[in-house]
Coordinates of C-alpha atoms in Angstrom, one line a residue:
M84 CA -0.6 -0.2 0.1
R85 CA 1.4 3.4 -1.0
F86 CA 0.5 6.4 1.1
H87 CA 0.9 10.2 -0.3
S88 CA 1.1 12.7 1.8
S89 CA -1.2 15.8 1.6
K90 CA 1.5 18.2 0.0
T91 CA 1.9 15.7 -3.0
R92 CA -1.7 15.3 -3.5
D93 CA -1.9 19.4 -2.9
M94 CA 0.6 19.3 -5.8
K95 CA -1.2 17.1 -8.1
N96 CA -4.7 18.7 -7.8
F97 CA -2.9 21.9 -8.8
T98 CA -1.0 20.6 -11.9
K99 CA -4.6 19.7 -13.0
N100 CA -6.3 22.5 -12.5
L101 CA -3.6 24.3 -14.0
I102 CA -3.6 22.3 -17.2
F103 CA -7.5 22.7 -17.2
A104 CA -6.9 26.1 -17.1
L105 CA -4.4 26.6 -19.8
L106 CA -6.6 24.2 -22.3
L107 CA -9.7 26.4 -21.5
L108 CA -7.9 29.8 -22.2
I109 CA -6.4 28.4 -25.2
S110 CA -10.1 27.1 -26.4
G111 CA -11.2 30.4 -25.6
A112 CA -8.7 32.5 -27.6
S113 CA -10.2 30.7 -31.0
L114 CA -14.1 31.3 -30.3
Q115 CA -15.0 33.7 -32.6
A116 CA -18.5 35.7 -32.5
Q117 CA -21.1 36.8 -35.0
S118 CA -20.6 40.4 -36.4
L119 CA -23.1 42.4 -37.5
S120 CA -22.5 45.0 -40.2
H121 CA -24.8 48.3 -39.9
S122 CA -26.6 47.8 -43.2
V123 CA -30.0 47.3 -44.6
I124 CA -31.6 45.7 -47.5
G125 CA -35.4 47.1 -47.3
S126 CA -38.0 46.9 -49.7
A127 CA -38.7 50.1 -49.6
G128 CA -37.7 53.3 -48.0
D129 CA -38.2 57.4 -48.1
F130 CA -37.6 60.1 -46.4
Q131 CA -39.8 63.3 -45.6
T132 CA -38.6 66.7 -44.3
A133 CA -41.7 67.9 -42.3
S134 CA -42.1 72.1 -42.6
N135 CA -40.5 72.4 -39.1
G136 CA -37.1 71.1 -40.7
Q137 CA -37.6 67.5 -39.1
N138 CA -36.6 64.8 -40.8
L139 CA -38.1 61.5 -41.1
H140 CA -36.3 58.6 -42.9
W141 CA -37.5 55.2 -42.8
T142 CA -37.4 51.4 -44.1
I143 CA -39.5 48.6 -44.8
G144 CA -37.9 45.1 -43.9
E145 CA -35.3 46.5 -41.5
V146 CA -34.6 44.6 -37.9
A147 CA -35.3 46.8 -35.1
V148 CA -32.7 46.7 -32.5
S149 CA -34.3 49.1 -30.2
E150 CA -37.8 51.1 -29.2
Y151 CA -38.4 54.9 -27.9
E152 CA -41.8 55.7 -26.4
N153 CA -43.0 59.0 -26.0
D154 CA -46.4 60.2 -27.8
L155 CA -45.2 57.4 -30.7
S156 CA -43.5 54.4 -30.9
L157 CA -40.5 54.6 -32.6
W158 CA -38.2 51.7 -33.3
E159 CA -34.6 52.5 -34.2
G160 CA -32.2 49.5 -36.4
F161 CA -29.3 49.9 -38.7
H162 CA -30.7 52.4 -40.7
Q163 CA -28.6 55.1 -41.4
M164 CA -30.1 58.5 -42.8
Y165 CA -26.7 60.1 -44.7
Y166 CA -24.9 57.9 -46.7
D167 CA -22.6 58.0 -49.9
L168 CA -24.1 57.0 -52.6
F169 CA -21.1 55.7 -55.8
L170 CA -22.9 55.0 -59.0
T171 CA -20.6 53.2 -61.4
P172 CA -21.4 53.4 -64.8
I173 CA -21.4 50.4 -67.1
W174 CA -20.9 51.2 -71.0
E175 CA -21.6 48.1 -72.8
V176 CA -20.6 48.8 -76.4
P177 CA -23.1 46.9 -78.5
L178 CA -21.4 44.4 -81.4
E179 CA -22.6 45.2 -84.7
I180 CA -22.4 42.3 -86.3
K181 CA -24.7 42.0 -89.2
L182 CA -26.5 38.1 -89.2
N183 CA -29.5 37.2 -91.3
V184 CA -31.2 33.9 -90.6
Y185 CA -33.6 32.5 -93.5
P186 CA -36.1 31.1 -94.6
N187 CA -38.6 31.9 -91.6
P188 CA -40.8 30.3 -91.1
T189 CA -38.9 27.2 -91.8
A190 CA -40.3 23.4 -92.5
G191 CA -36.8 22.2 -91.4
W192 CA -33.5 23.7 -92.4
L193 CA -32.4 27.2 -91.6
R194 CA -29.7 29.3 -92.9
L195 CA -27.4 31.6 -90.5
D196 CA -25.2 34.5 -92.8
K197 CA -22.6 36.5 -90.9
E198 CA -20.3 39.2 -91.9
T199 CA -17.8 38.4 -89.6
N200 CA -14.6 35.9 -89.5
E201 CA -14.8 35.7 -85.7
P202 CA -16.4 32.6 -84.1
L203 CA -19.9 33.2 -82.9
E204 CA -21.7 30.6 -80.2
V205 CA -25.3 29.6 -81.8
L206 CA -27.8 28.3 -79.2
V207 CA -31.1 27.0 -80.4
S208 CA -33.9 26.9 -77.1
N209 CA -37.6 26.5 -77.1
L210 CA -40.0 29.0 -75.4
L211 CA -39.4 27.1 -71.8
G212 CA -35.9 28.3 -72.1
Q213 CA -34.6 24.1 -72.5
T214 CA -31.6 24.3 -75.1
M215 CA -32.1 22.1 -78.0
A216 CA -28.7 23.0 -79.8
K217 CA -25.5 24.8 -79.1
T218 CA -22.5 25.1 -81.5
T219 CA -19.9 27.2 -82.6
V220 CA -20.3 29.1 -86.1
T221 CA -16.8 29.5 -87.6
D222 CA -18.2 29.5 -91.7
L223 CA -19.4 32.8 -93.0
T224 CA -22.7 30.7 -93.9
T225 CA -24.3 27.6 -91.6
D226 CA -27.3 25.6 -92.0
F227 CA -29.0 24.0 -89.2
D228 CA -31.3 20.9 -89.2
L229 CA -34.4 22.0 -87.3
S230 CA -36.5 18.7 -88.6
P231 CA -36.0 16.3 -85.3
Y232 CA -37.8 19.5 -83.3
P233 CA -41.6 19.6 -83.1
D234 CA -43.7 22.2 -84.7
G235 CA -43.5 25.5 -82.6
L236 CA -41.3 28.4 -81.7
Y237 CA -37.7 28.8 -81.2
L238 CA -35.1 31.3 -80.0
L239 CA -31.9 31.2 -82.1
S240 CA -29.4 33.1 -80.3
V241 CA -26.2 34.4 -81.3
Y242 CA -23.3 35.3 -78.7
Q243 CA -20.1 36.6 -79.2
N244 CA -17.6 36.4 -76.5
H245 CA -20.4 34.9 -73.7
Q246 CA -22.0 38.7 -75.1
L247 CA -25.4 38.5 -76.5
V248 CA -25.4 39.2 -79.9
S249 CA -28.5 38.9 -81.5
T250 CA -32.1 36.7 -80.9
F251 CA -34.0 35.7 -83.7
K252 CA -37.5 34.2 -83.2
I253 CA -37.9 31.0 -85.3
N254 CA -41.2 29.5 -86.5
K255 CA -40.9 25.9 -87.3
Q256 CA -44.1 24.4 -89.2
Q257 CA -44.8 22.2 -91.8

């Protein structure tokens, strides 16, 4: 039988407590809390100025974070009445590529004429948006066989470098 002195027992308890405290401290240092930025994406909003110079700014769909009650009940949220508005203009240069698609209506074969040597992506889809055919056109004249598809309206969309150039409504009928 082994006997431990109270000093040895106290030292073991101290060591266990120290290890536990260090582990707790290390694990607590790696915890992160949620951070909310002060921004609002509301469905509507506006501001009014009264004749006495007071302003009212409001937003629908904002989360309320505090409440004030006097003669009126007002709730305050993240809505900020002063903000900087930066507009970034985007200029898209329209692509001017002359295209001709014929015959329309068609019973089966459709011809695409283009006046550029640049390759074009052609996408044929139905009115539900389902892709029926997709190809890259490099020749100045390309024929498409629509005879396997049922009669109806189709969209022939032409793209250059993933930018839409033109869309044609094609009527396929027997």
